[in-house]
Structure formats: C-alpha cells, structure tokens
Amino acid sequence: MKAQTKIIAHRGFFQSSPPTTENSIQSLKNAQDLGIYGSEFDVRMTKDGKLVIHHDENHDEMEIAQTDFSKLKKSRLANGEKLPTLKKYLKQGREDEKLKLIVEIKPAKTPQLEEEIVKKTVEMVRKLRLENQCEFISFSLNICKEIKLLEPTFIVQYLNGDLSPQQLQEARLDGFDYHYKILLEKHPAWIQEAKNLGLITNSWTVNDPEIYQQLKNMGIGYVTTNIPEQLKNQ
Ligand code: MG
C-alpha cells in the first residue's frame, strides 16, 4: 500500500474564503483549521538583526535587509496585520502542536549574514521549545548545512533543484523540496532514488490537481501548495 501524500500550505492558507494575506498570522491560523501536515513561511532578517516573516526582499518598497524593524513595522500587511516577527509567528504555531511549521530561511547577501540568521532562528525555535514541531527548508546550501551544524537532529530539505538524491545524502541533508518540473520532466527518477535512500521527497508549488496526481502516483511524500484545502480531499 502506498503511503499517503502529505499536504503543506505554502505561506499559510491565504487563498481561503475570505482570502487573506500570505505569510500573515491569519494565514497560519487558517492552515491550523485544515488538519493538514504543515504550514510553510519565509524568514528574513532586518538591518538591525530582527527576524520577520515575509516572502519578498521588499516590504512596502523598503528592502528588509537594509531597513530597521522600527521603520518596517510602520507599514502593515494588506490584511491590516503588523509585519509578523518570527517570535510572534512561532507562538501562533505553538497553539496547534499537530501542525508542523516549515521554516524557509531566505538566502542572504553574505555567508556571515546567513550564519547569523540561522543562529538566531535556531535559538528562537529552541527558546520556544518547538524543536519537534519545526522543519527547515532553504534555497541556500550554505544555510541548509549551517542548520545541520548547529542542530543535527533538525530536519532540513534543500529547495534549489540542482543536487541529486545521492549528493543530498552526501551533504547530510534529509531530503529535497524541489519544483515539480524538476521531478516530472528533468529528473523523473529522483523521487524513487530519494525514497530508496530514505530521503524526504517534497515538491513546490503544486497548485494544479493534475500535477498533484502525477506526483502522488510517483510516490511523492509531501507537496507544498496554495490550494491545501482542495488537495487534502483528493
Ligand atoms: Mg517559501
């Protein structure tokens, strides 16, 4: 019997009714109501070293990495919420221990900045005692490796699509979270190869039920999606 494919809400569940803003506290709350595996969100660091939840480099035309938090927080999200800090976001995540928190750490401009953001993120996860509820993803191989250096038991998946399952295992990572085209078109053998090595298989951003079916038929472990409510019932 095939294992069930698990669903992760991409940037929370924001295509809800009514819709809300991605990476907002409300989008996380919406994901908590779905009974799915996890909810993903993006971590960035402000100029003065504060960790915030936001996908794009810019928040309201201010570059997050070049702006202090006190200035950034004056601009609210589209749904009226304040720009969430990692601490506030994780505290909301703690409200439902069954929903995994999939922490994407965004690449920074230097390896030093990446080390700092990883260190601060891991410290916050430990401080809030969320070690068993968090999993980590990044496009930066350096960030993935830094997380593993600080805490080898943390689950870390690589996003960038350029390493084979064998290479991921050699880098001591736990698996991949790759764009579906990499897995369906470029390297259709990778899902099975990864499973044979005991690696996690995850794919983003699967917003088409047909693509979901294809990946499911290939035995994918997880998909990350903007339509978690729809896919969870398939
Ligand atoms: Mg992300």
PDB file of N, CA, C and O in Angstrom, residues 188-227:
ATOM      1  N   PRO A 188      12.938  12.481 -13.678  1.00  0.00           N
ATOM      2  CA  PRO A 188      11.820  11.665 -13.195  1.00  0.00           C
ATOM      3  C   PRO A 188      12.238  10.490 -12.305  1.00  0.00           C
ATOM      4  O   PRO A 188      11.381   9.898 -11.642  1.00  0.00           O
ATOM      5  N   ALA A 189      13.516  10.168 -12.262  1.00  0.00           N
ATOM      6  CA  ALA A 189      13.946   9.046 -11.399  1.00  0.00           C
ATOM      7  C   ALA A 189      14.231   9.493  -9.961  1.00  0.00           C
ATOM      8  O   ALA A 189      14.413   8.653  -9.077  1.00  0.00           O
ATOM      9  N   TRP A 190      14.279  10.791  -9.720  1.00  0.00           N
ATOM     10  CA  TRP A 190      14.772  11.267  -8.424  1.00  0.00           C
ATOM     11  C   TRP A 190      13.861  10.934  -7.239  1.00  0.00           C
ATOM     12  O   TRP A 190      14.349  10.705  -6.131  1.00  0.00           O
ATOM     13  N   ILE A 191      12.548  10.902  -7.471  1.00  0.00           N
ATOM     14  CA  ILE A 191      11.657  10.596  -6.333  1.00  0.00           C
ATOM     15  C   ILE A 191      11.970   9.181  -5.830  1.00  0.00           C
ATOM     16  O   ILE A 191      12.184   8.959  -4.634  1.00  0.00           O
ATOM     17  N   GLN A 192      12.000   8.232  -6.767  1.00  0.00           N
ATOM     18  CA  GLN A 192      12.274   6.853  -6.341  1.00  0.00           C
ATOM     19  C   GLN A 192      13.685   6.702  -5.776  1.00  0.00           C
ATOM     20  O   GLN A 192      13.886   6.026  -4.755  1.00  0.00           O
ATOM     21  N   GLU A 193      14.657   7.348  -6.425  1.00  0.00           N
ATOM     22  CA  GLU A 193      16.038   7.280  -5.913  1.00  0.00           C
ATOM     23  C   GLU A 193      16.121   7.803  -4.483  1.00  0.00           C
ATOM     24  O   GLU A 193      16.790   7.224  -3.621  1.00  0.00           O
ATOM     25  N   ALA A 194      15.437   8.930  -4.238  1.00  0.00           N
ATOM     26  CA  ALA A 194      15.460   9.531  -2.896  1.00  0.00           C
ATOM     27  C   ALA A 194      14.808   8.600  -1.886  1.00  0.00           C
ATOM     28  O   ALA A 194      15.312   8.407  -0.770  1.00  0.00           O
ATOM     29  N   LYS A 195      13.694   8.008  -2.280  1.00  0.00           N
ATOM     30  CA  LYS A 195      12.999   7.094  -1.366  1.00  0.00           C
ATOM     31  C   LYS A 195      13.876   5.882  -1.040  1.00  0.00           C
ATOM     32  O   LYS A 195      13.910   5.418   0.098  1.00  0.00           O
ATOM     33  N   ASN A 196      14.592   5.396  -2.048  1.00  0.00           N
ATOM     34  CA  ASN A 196      15.487   4.258  -1.807  1.00  0.00           C
ATOM     35  C   ASN A 196      16.582   4.600  -0.804  1.00  0.00           C
ATOM     36  O   ASN A 196      17.080   3.728  -0.095  1.00  0.00           O
ATOM     37  N   LEU A 197      16.964   5.883  -0.785  1.00  0.00           N
ATOM     38  CA  LEU A 197      17.999   6.327   0.157  1.00  0.00           C
ATOM     39  C   LEU A 197      17.415   6.758   1.499  1.00  0.00           C
ATOM     40  O   LEU A 197      18.149   7.195   2.391  1.00  0.00           O
ATOM     41  N   GLY A 198      16.092   6.688   1.621  1.00  0.00           N
ATOM     42  CA  GLY A 198      15.446   7.086   2.877  1.00  0.00           C
ATOM     43  C   GLY A 198      15.333   8.588   3.037  1.00  0.00           C
ATOM     44  O   GLY A 198      15.194   9.094   4.153  1.00  0.00           O
ATOM     45  N   LEU A 199      15.379   9.320   1.912  1.00  0.00           N
ATOM     46  CA  LEU A 199      15.287  10.783   1.974  1.00  0.00           C
ATOM     47  C   LEU A 199      13.830  11.246   1.850  1.00  0.00           C
ATOM     48  O   LEU A 199      12.994  10.556   1.264  1.00  0.00           O
ATOM     49  N   ILE A 200      13.580  12.431   2.373  1.00  0.00           N
ATOM     50  CA  ILE A 200      12.260  13.060   2.262  1.00  0.00           C
ATOM     51  C   ILE A 200      12.074  13.598   0.847  1.00  0.00           C
ATOM     52  O   ILE A 200      13.001  14.171   0.267  1.00  0.00           O
ATOM     53  N   THR A 201      10.869  13.417   0.293  1.00  0.00           N
ATOM     54  CA  THR A 201      10.557  13.953  -1.039  1.00  0.00           C
ATOM     55  C   THR A 201       9.378  14.918  -0.916  1.00  0.00           C
ATOM     56  O   THR A 201       8.318  14.552  -0.438  1.00  0.00           O
ATOM     57  N   ASN A 202       9.616  16.153  -1.354  1.00  0.00           N
ATOM     58  CA  ASN A 202       8.620  17.214  -1.220  1.00  0.00           C
ATOM     59  C   ASN A 202       8.697  18.025  -2.511  1.00  0.00           C
ATOM     60  O   ASN A 202       9.750  18.062  -3.162  1.00  0.00           O
ATOM     61  N   SER A 203       7.601  18.653  -2.926  1.00  0.00           N
ATOM     62  CA  SER A 203       7.602  19.421  -4.168  1.00  0.00           C
ATOM     63  C   SER A 203       6.773  20.698  -4.039  1.00  0.00           C
ATOM     64  O   SER A 203       5.723  20.702  -3.414  1.00  0.00           O
ATOM     65  N   TRP A 204       7.266  21.780  -4.662  1.00  0.00           N
ATOM     66  CA  TRP A 204       6.583  23.071  -4.659  1.00  0.00           C
ATOM     67  C   TRP A 204       6.363  23.538  -6.081  1.00  0.00           C
ATOM     68  O   TRP A 204       7.062  23.044  -6.961  1.00  0.00           O
ATOM     69  N   THR A 205       5.589  24.558  -6.321  1.00  0.00           N
ATOM     70  CA  THR A 205       4.384  24.855  -5.565  1.00  0.00           C
ATOM     71  C   THR A 205       3.269  24.246  -6.373  1.00  0.00           C
ATOM     72  O   THR A 205       2.979  24.729  -7.471  1.00  0.00           O
ATOM     73  N   VAL A 206       2.666  23.199  -5.863  1.00  0.00           N
ATOM     74  CA  VAL A 206       1.764  22.340  -6.641  1.00  0.00           C
ATOM     75  C   VAL A 206       0.336  22.877  -6.512  1.00  0.00           C
ATOM     76  O   VAL A 206      -0.378  22.572  -5.558  1.00  0.00           O
ATOM     77  N   ASN A 207      -0.043  23.707  -7.508  1.00  0.00           N
ATOM     78  CA  ASN A 207      -1.347  24.372  -7.455  1.00  0.00           C
ATOM     79  C   ASN A 207      -2.318  23.827  -8.498  1.00  0.00           C
ATOM     80  O   ASN A 207      -3.348  24.436  -8.756  1.00  0.00           O
ATOM     81  N   ASP A 208      -1.953  22.690  -9.097  1.00  0.00           N
ATOM     82  CA  ASP A 208      -2.785  22.086 -10.135  1.00  0.00           C
ATOM     83  C   ASP A 208      -3.081  20.643  -9.703  1.00  0.00           C
ATOM     84  O   ASP A 208      -2.159  19.836  -9.531  1.00  0.00           O
ATOM     85  N   PRO A 209      -4.372  20.302  -9.531  1.00  0.00           N
ATOM     86  CA  PRO A 209      -4.725  18.952  -9.067  1.00  0.00           C
ATOM     87  C   PRO A 209      -4.158  17.835  -9.944  1.00  0.00           C
ATOM     88  O   PRO A 209      -3.842  16.758  -9.445  1.00  0.00           O
ATOM     89  N   GLU A 210      -4.004  18.101 -11.260  1.00  0.00           N
ATOM     90  CA  GLU A 210      -3.465  17.064 -12.147  1.00  0.00           C
ATOM     91  C   GLU A 210      -1.987  16.797 -11.858  1.00  0.00           C
ATOM     92  O   GLU A 210      -1.531  15.659 -11.873  1.00  0.00           O
ATOM     93  N   ILE A 211      -1.262  17.866 -11.621  1.00  0.00           N
ATOM     94  CA  ILE A 211       0.163  17.715 -11.287  1.00  0.00           C
ATOM     95  C   ILE A 211       0.289  17.014  -9.941  1.00  0.00           C
ATOM     96  O   ILE A 211       1.159  16.156  -9.740  1.00  0.00           O
ATOM     97  N   TYR A 212      -0.596  17.354  -9.039  1.00  0.00           N
ATOM     98  CA  TYR A 212      -0.614  16.671  -7.737  1.00  0.00           C
ATOM     99  C   TYR A 212      -0.792  15.166  -7.924  1.00  0.00           C
ATOM    100  O   TYR A 212      -0.075  14.363  -7.320  1.00  0.00           O
ATOM    101  N   GLN A 213      -1.729  14.785  -8.788  1.00  0.00           N
ATOM    102  CA  GLN A 213      -1.975  13.360  -9.040  1.00  0.00           C
ATOM    103  C   GLN A 213      -0.731  12.669  -9.605  1.00  0.00           C
ATOM    104  O   GLN A 213      -0.386  11.558  -9.201  1.00  0.00           O
ATOM    105  N   GLN A 214      -0.083  13.343 -10.555  1.00  0.00           N
ATOM    106  CA  GLN A 214       1.123  12.752 -11.157  1.00  0.00           C
ATOM    107  C   GLN A 214       2.194  12.499 -10.106  1.00  0.00           C
ATOM    108  O   GLN A 214       2.802  11.438 -10.057  1.00  0.00           O
ATOM    109  N   LEU A 215       2.416  13.511  -9.268  1.00  0.00           N
ATOM    110  CA  LEU A 215       3.447  13.370  -8.223  1.00  0.00           C
ATOM    111  C   LEU A 215       3.052  12.286  -7.223  1.00  0.00           C
ATOM    112  O   LEU A 215       3.884  11.503  -6.755  1.00  0.00           O
ATOM    113  N   LYS A 216       1.777  12.251  -6.913  1.00  0.00           N
ATOM    114  CA  LYS A 216       1.258  11.253  -5.974  1.00  0.00           C
ATOM    115  C   LYS A 216       1.474   9.841  -6.533  1.00  0.00           C
ATOM    116  O   LYS A 216       1.903   8.931  -5.812  1.00  0.00           O
ATOM    117  N   ASN A 217       1.192   9.695  -7.829  1.00  0.00           N
ATOM    118  CA  ASN A 217       1.383   8.386  -8.469  1.00  0.00           C
ATOM    119  C   ASN A 217       2.846   7.959  -8.466  1.00  0.00           C
ATOM    120  O   ASN A 217       3.158   6.770  -8.497  1.00  0.00           O
ATOM    121  N   MET A 218       3.752   8.948  -8.449  1.00  0.00           N
ATOM    122  CA  MET A 218       5.181   8.642  -8.401  1.00  0.00           C
ATOM    123  C   MET A 218       5.650   8.409  -6.965  1.00  0.00           C
ATOM    124  O   MET A 218       6.830   8.127  -6.743  1.00  0.00           O
ATOM    125  N   GLY A 219       4.733   8.570  -6.028  1.00  0.00           N
ATOM    126  CA  GLY A 219       5.058   8.254  -4.636  1.00  0.00           C
ATOM    127  C   GLY A 219       5.654   9.401  -3.835  1.00  0.00           C
ATOM    128  O   GLY A 219       6.334   9.177  -2.830  1.00  0.00           O
ATOM    129  N   ILE A 220       5.391  10.647  -4.251  1.00  0.00           N
ATOM    130  CA  ILE A 220       5.935  11.801  -3.506  1.00  0.00           C
ATOM    131  C   ILE A 220       5.423  11.788  -2.057  1.00  0.00           C
ATOM    132  O   ILE A 220       4.274  11.422  -1.803  1.00  0.00           O
ATOM    133  N   GLY A 221       6.298  12.184  -1.149  1.00  0.00           N
ATOM    134  CA  GLY A 221       5.916  12.183   0.264  1.00  0.00           C
ATOM    135  C   GLY A 221       5.082  13.386   0.669  1.00  0.00           C
ATOM    136  O   GLY A 221       4.128  13.265   1.445  1.00  0.00           O
ATOM    137  N   TYR A 222       5.439  14.544   0.131  1.00  0.00           N
ATOM    138  CA  TYR A 222       4.795  15.809   0.521  1.00  0.00           C
ATOM    139  C   TYR A 222       4.652  16.702  -0.700  1.00  0.00           C
ATOM    140  O   TYR A 222       5.502  16.677  -1.584  1.00  0.00           O
ATOM    141  N   VAL A 223       3.603  17.525  -0.701  1.00  0.00           N
ATOM    142  CA  VAL A 223       3.557  18.641  -1.646  1.00  0.00           C
ATOM    143  C   VAL A 223       3.265  19.921  -0.879  1.00  0.00           C
ATOM    144  O   VAL A 223       2.576  19.915   0.136  1.00  0.00           O
ATOM    145  N   THR A 224       3.817  21.007  -1.398  1.00  0.00           N
ATOM    146  CA  THR A 224       3.597  22.336  -0.826  1.00  0.00           C
ATOM    147  C   THR A 224       2.738  23.109  -1.810  1.00  0.00           C
ATOM    148  O   THR A 224       3.065  23.163  -3.009  1.00  0.00           O
ATOM    149  N   THR A 225       1.616  23.680  -1.336  1.00  0.00           N
ATOM    150  CA  THR A 225       0.591  24.152  -2.257  1.00  0.00           C
ATOM    151  C   THR A 225      -0.150  25.384  -1.741  1.00  0.00           C
ATOM    152  O   THR A 225      -0.281  25.579  -0.525  1.00  0.00           O
ATOM    153  N   ASN A 226      -0.653  26.175  -2.712  1.00  0.00           N
ATOM    154  CA  ASN A 226      -1.529  27.300  -2.370  1.00  0.00           C
ATOM    155  C   ASN A 226      -2.984  26.857  -2.220  1.00  0.00           C
ATOM    156  O   ASN A 226      -3.821  27.663  -1.820  1.00  0.00           O
ATOM    157  N   ILE A 227      -3.279  25.591  -2.591  1.00  0.00           N
ATOM    158  CA  ILE A 227      -4.673  25.116  -2.513  1.00  0.00           C
ATOM    159  C   ILE A 227      -4.768  23.889  -1.592  1.00  0.00           C
ATOM    160  O   ILE A 227      -5.268  22.825  -1.988  1.00  0.00           O
TER     161      ILE A 227
END
